[in-house]
Every structure is written in structure tokens, then in C-alpha cells.
PDB file of C-alpha atoms in Angstrom:
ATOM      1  CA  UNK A  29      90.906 114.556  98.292  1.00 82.00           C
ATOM      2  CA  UNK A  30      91.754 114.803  94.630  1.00 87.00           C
ATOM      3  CA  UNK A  31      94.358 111.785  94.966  1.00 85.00           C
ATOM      4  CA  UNK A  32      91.580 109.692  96.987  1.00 83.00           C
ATOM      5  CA  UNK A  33      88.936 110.568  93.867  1.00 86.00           C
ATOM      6  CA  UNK A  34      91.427 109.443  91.196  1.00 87.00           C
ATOM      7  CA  UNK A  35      92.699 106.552  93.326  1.00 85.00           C
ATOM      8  CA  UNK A  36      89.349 105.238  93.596  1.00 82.00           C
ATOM      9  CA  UNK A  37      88.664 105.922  89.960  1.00 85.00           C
ATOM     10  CA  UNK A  38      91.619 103.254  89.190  1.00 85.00           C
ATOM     11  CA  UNK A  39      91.083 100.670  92.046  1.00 85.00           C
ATOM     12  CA  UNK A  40      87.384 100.702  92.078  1.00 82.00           C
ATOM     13  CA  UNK A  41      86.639  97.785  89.999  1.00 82.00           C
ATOM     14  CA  UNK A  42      89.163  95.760  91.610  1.00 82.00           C
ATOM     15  CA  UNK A  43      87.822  96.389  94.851  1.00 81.00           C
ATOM     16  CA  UNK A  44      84.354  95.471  93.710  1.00 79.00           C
ATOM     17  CA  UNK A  45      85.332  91.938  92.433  1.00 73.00           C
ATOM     18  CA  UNK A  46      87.129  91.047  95.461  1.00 73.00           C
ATOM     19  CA  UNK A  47      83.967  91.837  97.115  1.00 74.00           C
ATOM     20  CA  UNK A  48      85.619  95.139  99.305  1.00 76.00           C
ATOM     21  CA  UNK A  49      82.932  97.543 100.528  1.00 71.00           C
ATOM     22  CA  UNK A  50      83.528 101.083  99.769  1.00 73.00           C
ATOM     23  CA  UNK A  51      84.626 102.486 103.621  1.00 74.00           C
ATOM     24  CA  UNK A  52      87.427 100.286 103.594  1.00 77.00           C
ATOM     25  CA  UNK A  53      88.673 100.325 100.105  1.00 82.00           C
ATOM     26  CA  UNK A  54      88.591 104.076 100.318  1.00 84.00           C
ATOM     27  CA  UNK A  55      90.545 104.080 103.420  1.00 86.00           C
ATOM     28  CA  UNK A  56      93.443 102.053 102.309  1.00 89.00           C
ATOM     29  CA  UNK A  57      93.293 104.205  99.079  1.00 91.00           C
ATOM     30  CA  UNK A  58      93.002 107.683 101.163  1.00 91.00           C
ATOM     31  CA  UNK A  59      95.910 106.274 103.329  1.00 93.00           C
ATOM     32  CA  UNK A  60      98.160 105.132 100.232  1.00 94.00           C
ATOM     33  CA  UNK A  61      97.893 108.161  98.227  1.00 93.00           C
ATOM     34  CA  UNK A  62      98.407 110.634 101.527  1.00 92.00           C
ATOM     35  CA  UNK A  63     101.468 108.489 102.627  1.00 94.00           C
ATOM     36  CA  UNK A  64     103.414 109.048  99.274  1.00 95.00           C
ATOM     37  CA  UNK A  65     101.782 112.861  98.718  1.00 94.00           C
ATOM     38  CA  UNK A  66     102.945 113.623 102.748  1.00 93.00           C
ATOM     39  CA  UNK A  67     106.421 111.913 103.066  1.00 96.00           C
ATOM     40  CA  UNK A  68     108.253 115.054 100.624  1.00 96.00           C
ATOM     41  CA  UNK A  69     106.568 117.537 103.054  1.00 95.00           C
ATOM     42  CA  UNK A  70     107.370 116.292 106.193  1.00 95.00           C
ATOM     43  CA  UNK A  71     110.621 115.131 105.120  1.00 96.00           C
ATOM     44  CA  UNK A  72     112.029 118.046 104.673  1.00 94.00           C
ATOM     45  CA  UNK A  73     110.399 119.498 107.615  1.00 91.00           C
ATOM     46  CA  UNK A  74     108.410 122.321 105.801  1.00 89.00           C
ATOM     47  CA  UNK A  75     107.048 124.834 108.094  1.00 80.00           C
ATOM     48  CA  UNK A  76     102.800 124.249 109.005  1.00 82.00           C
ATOM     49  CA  UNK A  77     103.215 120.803 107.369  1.00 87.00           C
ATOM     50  CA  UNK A  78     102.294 119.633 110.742  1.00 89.00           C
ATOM     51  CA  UNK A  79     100.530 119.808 113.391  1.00 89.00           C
ATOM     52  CA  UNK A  80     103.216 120.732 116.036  1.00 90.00           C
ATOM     53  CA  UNK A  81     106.826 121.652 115.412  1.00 87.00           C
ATOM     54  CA  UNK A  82     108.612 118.443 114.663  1.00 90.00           C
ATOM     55  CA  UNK A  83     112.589 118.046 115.327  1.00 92.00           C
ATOM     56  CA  UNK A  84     113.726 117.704 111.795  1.00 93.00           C
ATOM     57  CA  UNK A  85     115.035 113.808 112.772  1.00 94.00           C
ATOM     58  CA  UNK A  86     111.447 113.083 113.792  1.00 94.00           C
ATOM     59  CA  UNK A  87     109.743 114.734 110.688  1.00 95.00           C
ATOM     60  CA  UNK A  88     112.000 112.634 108.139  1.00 96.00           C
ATOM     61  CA  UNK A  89     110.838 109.185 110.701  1.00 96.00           C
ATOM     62  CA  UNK A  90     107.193 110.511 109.945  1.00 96.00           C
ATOM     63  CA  UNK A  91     108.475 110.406 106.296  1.00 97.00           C
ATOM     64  CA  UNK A  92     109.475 107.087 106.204  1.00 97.00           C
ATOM     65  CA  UNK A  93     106.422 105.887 107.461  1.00 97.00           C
ATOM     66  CA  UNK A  94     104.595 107.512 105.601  1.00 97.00           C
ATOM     67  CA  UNK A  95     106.602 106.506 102.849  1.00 97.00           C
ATOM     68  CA  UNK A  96     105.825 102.802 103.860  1.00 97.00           C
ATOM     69  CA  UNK A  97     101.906 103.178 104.594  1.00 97.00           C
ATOM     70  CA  UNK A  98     101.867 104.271 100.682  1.00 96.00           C
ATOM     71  CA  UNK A  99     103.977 101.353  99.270  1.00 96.00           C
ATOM     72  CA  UNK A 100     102.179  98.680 101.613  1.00 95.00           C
ATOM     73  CA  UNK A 101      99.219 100.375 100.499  1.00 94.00           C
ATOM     74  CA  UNK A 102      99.961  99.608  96.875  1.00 93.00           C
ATOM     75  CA  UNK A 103     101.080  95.956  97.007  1.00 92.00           C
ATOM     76  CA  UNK A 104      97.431  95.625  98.812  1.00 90.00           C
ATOM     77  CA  UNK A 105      95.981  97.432  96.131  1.00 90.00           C
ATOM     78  CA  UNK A 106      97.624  96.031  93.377  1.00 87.00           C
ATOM     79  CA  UNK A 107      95.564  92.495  94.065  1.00 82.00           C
ATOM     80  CA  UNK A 108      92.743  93.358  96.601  1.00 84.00           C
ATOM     81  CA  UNK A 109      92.007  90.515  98.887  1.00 83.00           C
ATOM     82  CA  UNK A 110      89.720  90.765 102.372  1.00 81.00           C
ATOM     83  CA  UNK A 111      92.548  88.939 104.415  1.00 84.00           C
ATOM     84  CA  UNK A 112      95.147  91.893 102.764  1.00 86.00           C
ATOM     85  CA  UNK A 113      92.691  94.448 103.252  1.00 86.00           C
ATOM     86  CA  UNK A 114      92.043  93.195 106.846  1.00 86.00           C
ATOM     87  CA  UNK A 115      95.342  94.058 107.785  1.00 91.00           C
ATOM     88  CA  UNK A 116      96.409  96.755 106.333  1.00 92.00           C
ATOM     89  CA  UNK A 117      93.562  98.675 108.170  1.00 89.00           C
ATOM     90  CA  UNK A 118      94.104  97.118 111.326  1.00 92.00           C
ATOM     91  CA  UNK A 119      97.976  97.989 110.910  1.00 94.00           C
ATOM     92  CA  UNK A 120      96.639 101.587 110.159  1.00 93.00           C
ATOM     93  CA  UNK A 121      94.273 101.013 113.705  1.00 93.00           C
ATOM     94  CA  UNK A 122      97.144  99.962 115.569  1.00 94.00           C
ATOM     95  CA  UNK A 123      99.061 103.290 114.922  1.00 94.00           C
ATOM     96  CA  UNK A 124      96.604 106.056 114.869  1.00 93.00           C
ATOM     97  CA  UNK A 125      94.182 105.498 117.531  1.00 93.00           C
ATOM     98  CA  UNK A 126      96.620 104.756 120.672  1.00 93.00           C
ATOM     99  CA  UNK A 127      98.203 108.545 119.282  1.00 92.00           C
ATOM    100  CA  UNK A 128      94.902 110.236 118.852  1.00 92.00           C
ATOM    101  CA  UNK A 129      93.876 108.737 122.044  1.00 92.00           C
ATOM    102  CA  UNK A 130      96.936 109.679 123.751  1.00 90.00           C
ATOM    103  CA  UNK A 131      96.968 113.190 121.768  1.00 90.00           C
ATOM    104  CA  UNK A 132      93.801 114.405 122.932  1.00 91.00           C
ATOM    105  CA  UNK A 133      94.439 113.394 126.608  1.00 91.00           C
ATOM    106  CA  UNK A 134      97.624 113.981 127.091  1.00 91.00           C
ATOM    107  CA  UNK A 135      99.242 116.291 125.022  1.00 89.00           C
ATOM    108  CA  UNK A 136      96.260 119.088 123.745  1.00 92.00           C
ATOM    109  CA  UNK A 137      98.187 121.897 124.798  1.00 91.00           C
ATOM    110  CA  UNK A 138     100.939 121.337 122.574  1.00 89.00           C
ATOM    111  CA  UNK A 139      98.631 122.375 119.615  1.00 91.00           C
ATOM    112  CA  UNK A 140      98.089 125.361 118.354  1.00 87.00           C
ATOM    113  CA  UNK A 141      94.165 125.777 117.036  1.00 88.00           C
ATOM    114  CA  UNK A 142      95.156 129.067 115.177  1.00 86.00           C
ATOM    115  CA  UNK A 143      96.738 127.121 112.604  1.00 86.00           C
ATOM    116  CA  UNK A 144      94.501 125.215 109.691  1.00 89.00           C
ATOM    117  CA  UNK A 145      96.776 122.258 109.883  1.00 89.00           C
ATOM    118  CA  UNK A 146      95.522 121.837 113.453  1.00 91.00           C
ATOM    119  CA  UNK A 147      92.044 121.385 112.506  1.00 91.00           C
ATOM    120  CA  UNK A 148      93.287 118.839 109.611  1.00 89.00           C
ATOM    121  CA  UNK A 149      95.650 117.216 111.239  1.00 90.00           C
ATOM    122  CA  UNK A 150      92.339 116.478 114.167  1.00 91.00           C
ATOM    123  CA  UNK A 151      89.883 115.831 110.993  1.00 90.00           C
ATOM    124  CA  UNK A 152      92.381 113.086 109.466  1.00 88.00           C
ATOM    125  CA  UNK A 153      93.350 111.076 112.290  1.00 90.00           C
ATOM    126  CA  UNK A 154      89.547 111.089 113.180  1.00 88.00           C
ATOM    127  CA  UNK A 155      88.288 109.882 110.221  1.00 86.00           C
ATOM    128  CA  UNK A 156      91.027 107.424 109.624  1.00 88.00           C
ATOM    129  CA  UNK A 157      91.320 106.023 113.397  1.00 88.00           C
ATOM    130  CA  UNK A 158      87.186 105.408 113.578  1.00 84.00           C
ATOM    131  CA  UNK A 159      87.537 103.755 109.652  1.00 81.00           C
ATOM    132  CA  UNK A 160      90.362 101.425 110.314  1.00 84.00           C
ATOM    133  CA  UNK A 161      88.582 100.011 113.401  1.00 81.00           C
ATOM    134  CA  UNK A 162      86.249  98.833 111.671  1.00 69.00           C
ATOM    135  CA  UNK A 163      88.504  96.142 110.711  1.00 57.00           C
ATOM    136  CA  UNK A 164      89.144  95.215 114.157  1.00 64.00           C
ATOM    137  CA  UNK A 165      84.908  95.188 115.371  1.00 64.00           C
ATOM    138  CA  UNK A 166      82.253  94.194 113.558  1.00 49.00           C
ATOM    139  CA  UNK A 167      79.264  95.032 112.757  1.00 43.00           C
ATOM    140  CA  UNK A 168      80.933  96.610 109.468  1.00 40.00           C
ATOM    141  CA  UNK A 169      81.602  93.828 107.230  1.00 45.00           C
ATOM    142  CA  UNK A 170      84.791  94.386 105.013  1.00 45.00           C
ATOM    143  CA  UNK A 171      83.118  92.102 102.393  1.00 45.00           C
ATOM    144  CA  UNK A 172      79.966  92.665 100.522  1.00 44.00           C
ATOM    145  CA  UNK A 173      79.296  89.378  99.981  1.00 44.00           C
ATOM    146  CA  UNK A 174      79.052  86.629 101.900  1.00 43.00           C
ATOM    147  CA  UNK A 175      81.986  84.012 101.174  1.00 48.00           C
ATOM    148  CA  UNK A 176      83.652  80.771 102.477  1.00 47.00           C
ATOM    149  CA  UNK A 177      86.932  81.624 105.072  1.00 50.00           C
ATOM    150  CA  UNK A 178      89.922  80.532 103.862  1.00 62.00           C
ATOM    151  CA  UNK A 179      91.701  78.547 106.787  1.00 67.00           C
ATOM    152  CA  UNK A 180      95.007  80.558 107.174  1.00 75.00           C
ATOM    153  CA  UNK A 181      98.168  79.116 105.957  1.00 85.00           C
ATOM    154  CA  UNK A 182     100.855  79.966 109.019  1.00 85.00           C
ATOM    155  CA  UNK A 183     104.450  81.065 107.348  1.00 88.00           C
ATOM    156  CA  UNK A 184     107.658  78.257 107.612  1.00 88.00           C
ATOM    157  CA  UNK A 185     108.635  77.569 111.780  1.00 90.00           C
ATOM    158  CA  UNK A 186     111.752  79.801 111.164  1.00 87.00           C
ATOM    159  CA  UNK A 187     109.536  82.832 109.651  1.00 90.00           C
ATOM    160  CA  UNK A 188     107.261  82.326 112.373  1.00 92.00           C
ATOM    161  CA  UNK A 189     109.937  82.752 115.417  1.00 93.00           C
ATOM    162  CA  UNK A 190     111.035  85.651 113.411  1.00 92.00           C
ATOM    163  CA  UNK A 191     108.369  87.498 113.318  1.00 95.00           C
ATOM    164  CA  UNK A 192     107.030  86.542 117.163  1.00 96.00           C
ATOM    165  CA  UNK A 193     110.627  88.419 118.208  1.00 96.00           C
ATOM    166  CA  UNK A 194     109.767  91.176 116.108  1.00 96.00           C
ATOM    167  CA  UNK A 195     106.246  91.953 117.240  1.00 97.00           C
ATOM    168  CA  UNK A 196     107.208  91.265 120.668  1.00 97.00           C
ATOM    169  CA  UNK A 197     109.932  93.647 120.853  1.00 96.00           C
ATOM    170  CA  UNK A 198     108.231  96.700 118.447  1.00 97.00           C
ATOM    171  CA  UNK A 199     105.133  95.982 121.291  1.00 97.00           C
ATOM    172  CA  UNK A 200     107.148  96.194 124.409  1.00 96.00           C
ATOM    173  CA  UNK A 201     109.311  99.303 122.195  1.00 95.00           C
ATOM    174  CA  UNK A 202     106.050 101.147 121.821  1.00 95.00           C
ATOM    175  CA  UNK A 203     104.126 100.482 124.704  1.00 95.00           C
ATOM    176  CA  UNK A 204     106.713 101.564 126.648  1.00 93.00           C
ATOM    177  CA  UNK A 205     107.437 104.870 124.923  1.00 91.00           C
ATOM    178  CA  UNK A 206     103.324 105.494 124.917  1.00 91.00           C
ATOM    179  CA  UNK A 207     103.315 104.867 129.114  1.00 90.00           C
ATOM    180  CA  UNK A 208     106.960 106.528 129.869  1.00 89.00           C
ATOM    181  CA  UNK A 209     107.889 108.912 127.240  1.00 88.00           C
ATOM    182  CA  UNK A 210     109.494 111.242 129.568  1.00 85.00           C
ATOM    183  CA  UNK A 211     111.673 108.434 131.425  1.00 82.00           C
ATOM    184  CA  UNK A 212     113.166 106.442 128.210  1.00 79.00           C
ATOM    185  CA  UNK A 213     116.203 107.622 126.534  1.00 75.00           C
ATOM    186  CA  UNK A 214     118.989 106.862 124.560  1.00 75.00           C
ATOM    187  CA  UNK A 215     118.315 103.415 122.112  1.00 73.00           C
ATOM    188  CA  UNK A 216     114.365 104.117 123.395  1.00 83.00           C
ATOM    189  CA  UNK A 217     113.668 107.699 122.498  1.00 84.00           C
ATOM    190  CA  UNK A 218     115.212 109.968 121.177  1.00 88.00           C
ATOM    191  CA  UNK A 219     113.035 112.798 122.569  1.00 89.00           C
ATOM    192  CA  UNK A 220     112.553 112.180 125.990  1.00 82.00           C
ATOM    193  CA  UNK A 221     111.826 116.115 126.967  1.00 84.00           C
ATOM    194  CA  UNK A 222     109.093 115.958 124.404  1.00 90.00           C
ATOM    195  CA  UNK A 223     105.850 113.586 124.753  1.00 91.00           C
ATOM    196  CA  UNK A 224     103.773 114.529 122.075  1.00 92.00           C
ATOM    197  CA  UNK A 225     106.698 113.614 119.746  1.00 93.00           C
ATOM    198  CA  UNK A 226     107.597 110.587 121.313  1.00 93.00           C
ATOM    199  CA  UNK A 227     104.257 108.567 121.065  1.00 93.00           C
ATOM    200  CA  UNK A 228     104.396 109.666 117.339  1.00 94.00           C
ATOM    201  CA  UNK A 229     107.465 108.006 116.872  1.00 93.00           C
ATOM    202  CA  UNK A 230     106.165 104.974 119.072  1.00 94.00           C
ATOM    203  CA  UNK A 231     102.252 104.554 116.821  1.00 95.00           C
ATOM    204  CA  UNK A 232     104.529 103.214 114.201  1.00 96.00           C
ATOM    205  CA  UNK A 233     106.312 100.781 116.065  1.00 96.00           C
ATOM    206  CA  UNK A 234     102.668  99.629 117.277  1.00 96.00           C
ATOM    207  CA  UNK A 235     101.921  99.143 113.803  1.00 97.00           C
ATOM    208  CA  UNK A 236     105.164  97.089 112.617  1.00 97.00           C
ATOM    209  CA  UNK A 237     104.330  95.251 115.789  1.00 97.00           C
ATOM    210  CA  UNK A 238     100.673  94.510 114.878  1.00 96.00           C
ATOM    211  CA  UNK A 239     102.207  93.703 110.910  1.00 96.00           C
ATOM    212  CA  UNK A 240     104.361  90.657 112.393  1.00 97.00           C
ATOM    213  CA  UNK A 241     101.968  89.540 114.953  1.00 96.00           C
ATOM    214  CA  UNK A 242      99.705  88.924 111.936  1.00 94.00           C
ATOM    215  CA  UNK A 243     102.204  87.470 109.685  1.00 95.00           C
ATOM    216  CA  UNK A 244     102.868  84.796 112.919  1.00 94.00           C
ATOM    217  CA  UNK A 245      99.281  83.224 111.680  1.00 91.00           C
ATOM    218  CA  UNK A 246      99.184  83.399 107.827  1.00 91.00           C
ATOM    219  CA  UNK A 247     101.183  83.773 105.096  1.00 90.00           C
ATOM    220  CA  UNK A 248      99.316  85.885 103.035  1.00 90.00           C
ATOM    221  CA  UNK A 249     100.279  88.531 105.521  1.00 93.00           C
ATOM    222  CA  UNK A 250     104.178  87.938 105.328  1.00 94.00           C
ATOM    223  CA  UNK A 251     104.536  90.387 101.951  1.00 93.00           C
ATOM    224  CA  UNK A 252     103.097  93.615 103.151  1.00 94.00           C
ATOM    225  CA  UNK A 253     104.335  92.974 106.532  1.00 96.00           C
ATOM    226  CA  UNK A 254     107.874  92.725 105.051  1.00 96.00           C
ATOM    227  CA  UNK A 255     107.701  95.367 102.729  1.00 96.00           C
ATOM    228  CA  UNK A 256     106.373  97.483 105.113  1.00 97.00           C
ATOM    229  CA  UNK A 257     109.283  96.988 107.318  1.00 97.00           C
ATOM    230  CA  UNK A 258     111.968  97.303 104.910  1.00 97.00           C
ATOM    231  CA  UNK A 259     110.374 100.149 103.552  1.00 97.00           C
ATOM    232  CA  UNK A 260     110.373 102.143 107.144  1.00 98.00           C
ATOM    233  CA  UNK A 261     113.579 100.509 108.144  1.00 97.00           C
ATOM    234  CA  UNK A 262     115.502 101.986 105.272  1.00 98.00           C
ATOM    235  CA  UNK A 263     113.718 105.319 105.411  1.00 97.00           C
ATOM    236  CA  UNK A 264     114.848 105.895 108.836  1.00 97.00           C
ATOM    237  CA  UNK A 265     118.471 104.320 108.457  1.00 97.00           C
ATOM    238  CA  UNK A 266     118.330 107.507 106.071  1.00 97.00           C
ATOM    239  CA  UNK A 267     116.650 109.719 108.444  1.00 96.00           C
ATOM    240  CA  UNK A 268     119.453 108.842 111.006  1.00 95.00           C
ATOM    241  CA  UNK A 269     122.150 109.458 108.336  1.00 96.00           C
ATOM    242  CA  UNK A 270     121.065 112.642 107.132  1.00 95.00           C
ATOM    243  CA  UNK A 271     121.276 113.995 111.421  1.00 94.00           C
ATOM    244  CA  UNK A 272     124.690 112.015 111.791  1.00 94.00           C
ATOM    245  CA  UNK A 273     126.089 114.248 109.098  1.00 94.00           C
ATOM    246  CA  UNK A 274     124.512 117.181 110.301  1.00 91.00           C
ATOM    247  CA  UNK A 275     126.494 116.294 113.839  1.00 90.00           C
ATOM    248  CA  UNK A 276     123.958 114.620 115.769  1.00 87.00           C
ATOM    249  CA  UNK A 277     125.435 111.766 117.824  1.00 81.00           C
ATOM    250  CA  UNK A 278     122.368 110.879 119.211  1.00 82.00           C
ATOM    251  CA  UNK A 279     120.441 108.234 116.303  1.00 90.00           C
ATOM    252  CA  UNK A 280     123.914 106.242 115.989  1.00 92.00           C
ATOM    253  CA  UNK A 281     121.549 102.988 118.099  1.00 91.00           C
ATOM    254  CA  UNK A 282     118.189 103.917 115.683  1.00 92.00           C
ATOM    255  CA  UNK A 283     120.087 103.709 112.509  1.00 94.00           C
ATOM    256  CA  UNK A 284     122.222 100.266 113.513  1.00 95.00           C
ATOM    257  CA  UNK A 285     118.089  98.870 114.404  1.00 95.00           C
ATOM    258  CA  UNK A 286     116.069 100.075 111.824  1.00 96.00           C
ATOM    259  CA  UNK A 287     119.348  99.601 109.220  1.00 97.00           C
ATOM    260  CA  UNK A 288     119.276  96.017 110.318  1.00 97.00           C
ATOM    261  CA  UNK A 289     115.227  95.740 110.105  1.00 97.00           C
ATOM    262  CA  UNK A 290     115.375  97.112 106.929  1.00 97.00           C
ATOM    263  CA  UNK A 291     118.415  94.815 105.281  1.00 97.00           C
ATOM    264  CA  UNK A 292     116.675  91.877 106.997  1.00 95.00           C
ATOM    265  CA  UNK A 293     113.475  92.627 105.622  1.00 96.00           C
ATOM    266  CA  UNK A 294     114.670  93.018 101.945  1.00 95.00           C
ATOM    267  CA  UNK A 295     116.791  90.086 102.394  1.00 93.00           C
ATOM    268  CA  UNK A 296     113.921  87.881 103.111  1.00 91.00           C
ATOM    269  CA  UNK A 297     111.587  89.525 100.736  1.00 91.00           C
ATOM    270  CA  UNK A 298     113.923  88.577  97.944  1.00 90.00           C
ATOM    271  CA  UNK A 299     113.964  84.734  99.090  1.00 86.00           C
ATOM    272  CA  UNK A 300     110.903  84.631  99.169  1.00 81.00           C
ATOM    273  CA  UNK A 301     110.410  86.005  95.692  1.00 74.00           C
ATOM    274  CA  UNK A 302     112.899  83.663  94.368  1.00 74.00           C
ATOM    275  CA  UNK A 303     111.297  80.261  96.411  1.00 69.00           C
ATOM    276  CA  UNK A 304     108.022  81.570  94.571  1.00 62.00           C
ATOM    277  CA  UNK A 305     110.196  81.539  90.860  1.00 47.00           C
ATOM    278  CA  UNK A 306     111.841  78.493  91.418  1.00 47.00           C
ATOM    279  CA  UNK A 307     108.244  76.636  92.956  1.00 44.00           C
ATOM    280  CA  UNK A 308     106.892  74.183  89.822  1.00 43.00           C
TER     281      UNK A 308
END
């Protein structure tokens, strides 16, 4: 609460001339300043940092998405747009309501509601998951003021067939581990024994799915959908690491993926950066 006050406190007046209401603005802040102040926690897999007992590889995936909510959350920040703003909420929509959802009818019993973190963990994912759909259904405007769409700008063809494999596959990837988390294995999940765990690890593959299935249809889009990726790809590469050395055999398939989303991601990030330089 103290990192949302302060965060508004910097960002407010750039949210204001872009014209962002104050629900949305405070949700991408809320959701950037809890990404970087959660990812040391659960990272390290500190005891009622959660709101069921993690395996340690899944805590340090949590990490690394949190890790990437906060930096996507920044670059939004850093020039606040309504298309930018758009998406990062509906990225945020994408991952929390299909696990809430699935949390409450699913998997209730694997929380215990003698613990605090219960109650917050429940509080958070309520707040956040009703917020961020309001930039999927109106009536709550994003924008205070009325002003004239900008036509989107779709990315190069290449870019374009990129990112329709990518969201296709993260879809099918999470979708399936939401409807069949006890049959997948192996390359799918890592958890099959344990549901609850499982869906968590599949929201964020909903959301990287929803970032490149929004980066298909404008270009504005392409930045925080990449950084976002190479952000959570490397994070988890690491994740995976950190279990291979501890003599787990089992992430050797989630660390060759998300290593290679994460290296592709950077790679293109950085031509794009340079086409930008090099543009008269």
C-alpha cells in the first residue's frame, strides 16, 4: 500500500496528461510496484509468502513473473499512453481471473484460512482481477477525455507470424494445463499431482499469450510484449538452473523454451532499438 501511495505520488501527473483515469493508472502502478516488492519473497520460497506451499521451482517461476509484471509495468509507466495502458491491464486480466476463477472452484481446499496470507492473497487477486477487466468491458472508460482513435499500426509481416506462433502456442500451453492439469506432464507441467500449482504456472502463459496476440495488430504493443517475455523467459531459464543444480532432472525441456523465448525476445528487442537509432 505504501509502494502504490508513493508510486502514484510520482506517476500521477503523467497519468493525468495522457488522459488515464485513476482505477486504471493505480492498477498498473499497484501491479508494478507488488511485482518487483514480491519476486525476492517468493523467490526464495519464504515460508507464509504464499498462499499455499509452493515447490521451490514453482515459487522462483512466480518470481519471474512477477519480476516481469513490474518491468512491463515500468516501460508503460515511463510514457503513459491508453493503447499501453489498455494492454497491460488486459495482460494482467488474462492471467488472474481464469486462476481466481479456477481457484475458487476448483482448488478451495488447498487453502488454509488460518493463515493471513490466505485472506490477502483472496483480497489481491479480487481487487486486481475485477480492475483489469475493466479494460476488456466497458462501461469504465480508461480515458477521461474523450479523444480521436489512433488507427493501429500492425508490426512488419515477419513480426507478425512471430508473434501469431507465439500466442497460439502459450494459448493452447495454458488452456490445456487450466482443463487437464492432472493429465499433462513432462515439457507441459511440471506438477501434474498438483492442480492448484499447475494453473498458476499456466495464468502466465495466458498472459504472454494475450501480450503477442495484441502485438499481431499494433505496434505500439510490440515493446512491452517483448520485454515482458524476455523478462519471464530469462527469469525462469534461471529458475530451471538453480533446480538442475540442486539435481532436478525434471525442468531440462522448460529451461531449453523459456531460455529460447527469452534470447529471442532480447534479440529482437535490441533490433528494434537499433532500426529506431538508425531511422532519419
Amino acid at each position: 500500500m505504501a509502494g502504490t501511495a508513493a508510486g502514484h505520488v510520482i506517476w500521477k501527473r503523467r497519468l493525468n496528461l495522457a488522459g488515464i483515469t485513476t482505477l486504471p493508472g493505480l492498477l498498473i502502478i499497484s501491479t508494478t510496484v507488488g511485482g518487483f516488492l514480491a519476486a525476492p519473497f517468493w523467490w526464495f520460497d519464504l515460508p507464509a509468502s504464499f498462499a499455499w506451499d509452493l515447490p521451490p521451482l514453482a515459487a522462483r517461476m512466480l518470481s519471474a513473473a512477477s519480476l516481469a509484471f513490474g518491468v512491463a509495468g515500468l516501460l508503460v509507466l515511463r510514457r503513459p499512453e491508453q493503447g499501453p495502458c489498455r494492454f497491460y491491464n488486459t495482460m494482467l486480466a488474462f492471467c488472474l481471473v481464469p486462476l481466481a476463477m479456477a481457484a475458487v472452484i476448483f482448488d478451495i481446499e488447498r487453502f488454509d484460512f488460518g493463515l493471513p496470507v490466505t485472506y490477502g492473497f483472496f483480497a489481491v487477486v479480487l481487487v486486481l482481477s475485477t480492475s483489469s477487466l475493466s479494460a476488456l468491458f466497458p462501461p469504465m472508460e480508461i480515458v477521461r477525455v474523450p479523444r480521436a482513435a489512433k488507427a493501429p499500426e500492425p508490426p512488419s509481416p515477419s513480426l507478425r507470424t512471430g508473434f501469431v506462433f507465439l500466442a497460439a502456442a502459450f494459448g493452447v500451453w495454458g488452456v490445456a494445463l487450466f482443463v487437464l492439469p492432472d493429465e499433462l506432464s513432462g515439457l507441459w507441467s511440471l506438477w501434474p499431482g498438483d492442480t492448484l500449482t499447475s494453473r498458476l504456472n499456466a495464468a502466465t502463459k495466458l498472459a504472454l499469450a494475450a501480450a503477442f496476440a495484441m502485438a499481431v495488430r499494433d505496434r505500439q504493443h510490440v515493446a512491452p510484449a517483448l520485454l515482458f517475455a524476455s523478462v519471464y523467459g530469462f527469469g525462469v531459464l534461471a529458475a530451471c538452473l538453480v533446480s538442475l543444480v540442486e539435481g532436478d532432472t525434471g525442468p531440462r525441456g522448460f529451461a531449453a523454451v523459456f531460455g529460447a523465448l527469452g534470447a529471442t525476445s532480447t534479440a529482437m528487442l535490441a533490433a528494434r532499438h537499433r532500426s529506431r537509432d538508425s531511422a532519419p
